[in-house]
Amino acid sequence: MSQVLNEVLAANDAYAAEFGKKSKLAMPPARGFAILTCMDARLDPAKYAGLAEGDAHVIRNAGGRASDDAIRSLAISYKLLGTREWFVIHHTNCGMEFFTNEVIRGLLANSLETADLTPDGFKDTGAGAGSHAGEFIEWLTIRDQAASVLADVERIKSHPLVPAGIPIYGYIYDVATGKLIEVPAATKAGAAG
């Protein structure tokens, strides 16, 4: 087994040994809200939003973008599990700012190995076959954090499966300070109707 696998399984053994009353947590989130945020390892929504297990739904993907799958999760969160408020939280220094659709498509076409981030952008260092399947994916890269938060809030708010009464708040998490910074235009666009 790999070292990472061993570490994860050992941590899980310790966690499960102290699990106790957590087995009684209800399926609906106790605080009735959901967060859509980035998968970046520097973000810990439990800490920056003061969450305990069972409090809220946290939906994560690359960039924290309002993809079809994120909206699917939010619709389930509301319709079946009763969330009544949502947050869209992007962050500073996001990896999605460092490439375009064309760059990722080219890198994948050249090789499926991990690329290196250099001062001049991502460079393919891998050997072997790539794939052109990336040509058919919208990668939802980011040019401007505030604009992307606004676009995602607007996309969610206008989706036919999202009730008008759900407020959606737009924020940017600052990775240098840990602060949540409101994007006022996004929160205004996400106001309950």
mmCIF file of N, CA and C in Angstrom, residues 6 18 27 43 47 57 61 64 87 89 95 117 128 135 140 145-146 148 160 162 172 182 189-190:
data_model
loop_
_atom_site.group_PDB
_atom_site.id
_atom_site.type_symbol
_atom_site.label_atom_id
_atom_site.label_comp_id
_atom_site.label_asym_id
_atom_site.label_seq_id
_atom_site.Cartn_x
_atom_site.Cartn_y
_atom_site.Cartn_z
ATOM 1 N N ASN A 6 -2.052 4.385 3.584
ATOM 2 C CA ASN A 6 -1.871 3.982 4.986
ATOM 3 C C ASN A 6 -2.244 5.107 5.942
ATOM 4 N N GLU A 18 -13.829 7.441 17.643
ATOM 5 C CA GLU A 18 -14.434 8.536 18.425
ATOM 6 C C GLU A 18 -15.755 9.020 17.817
ATOM 7 N N MET A 27 -30.098 13.611 8.059
ATOM 8 C CA MET A 27 -29.633 13.794 6.688
ATOM 9 C C MET A 27 -29.728 15.264 6.251
ATOM 10 N N LEU A 43 -8.592 25.691 1.094
ATOM 11 C CA LEU A 43 -9.893 26.126 1.599
ATOM 12 C C LEU A 43 -10.475 25.058 2.506
ATOM 13 N N LYS A 47 -13.899 25.415 8.611
ATOM 14 C CA LYS A 47 -13.248 26.423 9.448
ATOM 15 C C LYS A 47 -13.666 27.836 9.061
ATOM 16 N N HIS A 57 -24.510 21.703 3.558
ATOM 17 C CA HIS A 57 -23.985 21.008 2.390
ATOM 18 C C HIS A 57 -22.824 21.820 1.835
ATOM 19 N N ASN A 61 -15.944 21.887 -6.523
ATOM 20 C CA ASN A 61 -15.405 21.511 -7.821
ATOM 21 C C ASN A 61 -14.277 22.482 -8.161
ATOM 22 N N GLY A 64 -15.056 26.252 -7.966
ATOM 23 C CA GLY A 64 -16.320 26.543 -7.291
ATOM 24 C C GLY A 64 -17.367 27.049 -8.265
ATOM 25 N N PHE A 87 -24.479 29.909 -0.727
ATOM 26 C CA PHE A 87 -23.309 30.755 -0.920
ATOM 27 C C PHE A 87 -22.534 30.253 -2.129
ATOM 28 N N ILE A 89 -18.728 30.730 -3.268
ATOM 29 C CA ILE A 89 -17.477 31.262 -2.729
ATOM 30 C C ILE A 89 -16.302 30.811 -3.597
ATOM 31 N N GLY A 95 -6.208 28.297 -9.140
ATOM 32 C CA GLY A 95 -5.562 27.658 -10.281
ATOM 33 C C GLY A 95 -6.334 27.822 -11.579
ATOM 34 N N LEU A 117 3.668 23.923 -13.637
ATOM 35 C CA LEU A 117 3.364 25.349 -13.683
ATOM 36 C C LEU A 117 4.690 26.101 -13.618
ATOM 37 N N GLY A 128 4.145 10.150 -23.928
ATOM 38 C CA GLY A 128 3.067 9.197 -24.133
ATOM 39 C C GLY A 128 1.858 9.850 -24.763
ATOM 40 N N GLU A 135 -11.468 18.501 -25.824
ATOM 41 C CA GLU A 135 -12.062 19.469 -26.754
ATOM 42 C C GLU A 135 -13.560 19.635 -26.520
ATOM 43 N N LEU A 140 -14.561 26.069 -17.731
ATOM 44 C CA LEU A 140 -15.014 27.100 -16.791
ATOM 45 C C LEU A 140 -13.851 27.796 -16.095
ATOM 46 N N GLN A 145 -12.117 37.198 -10.690
ATOM 47 C CA GLN A 145 -12.841 36.509 -9.615
ATOM 48 C C GLN A 145 -14.217 37.104 -9.352
ATOM 49 N N ALA A 146 -14.313 38.412 -9.192
ATOM 50 C CA ALA A 146 -15.612 39.025 -8.902
ATOM 51 C C ALA A 146 -16.596 38.776 -10.042
ATOM 52 N N SER A 148 -16.582 36.247 -12.115
ATOM 53 C CA SER A 148 -16.978 34.834 -12.141
ATOM 54 C C SER A 148 -17.961 34.511 -11.029
ATOM 55 N N PRO A 160 -34.031 27.269 -14.213
ATOM 56 C CA PRO A 160 -35.449 26.945 -14.024
ATOM 57 C C PRO A 160 -35.735 26.003 -12.849
ATOM 58 N N VAL A 162 -34.371 26.411 -9.850
ATOM 59 C CA VAL A 162 -34.048 27.140 -8.616
ATOM 60 C C VAL A 162 -35.191 28.091 -8.273
ATOM 61 N N ILE A 172 -15.666 36.030 -2.133
ATOM 62 C CA ILE A 172 -14.332 35.570 -2.504
ATOM 63 C C ILE A 172 -13.568 35.343 -1.208
ATOM 64 N N GLU A 182 -17.197 40.005 0.408
ATOM 65 C CA GLU A 182 -18.447 39.997 -0.358
ATOM 66 C C GLU A 182 -18.232 40.578 -1.752
ATOM 67 N N ALA A 189 -27.597 40.346 -7.078
ATOM 68 C CA ALA A 189 -28.199 39.520 -8.137
ATOM 69 C C ALA A 189 -28.845 38.270 -7.555
ATOM 70 N N GLY A 190 -28.330 37.794 -6.428
ATOM 71 C CA GLY A 190 -28.844 36.575 -5.816
ATOM 72 C C GLY A 190 -29.928 36.794 -4.774
#
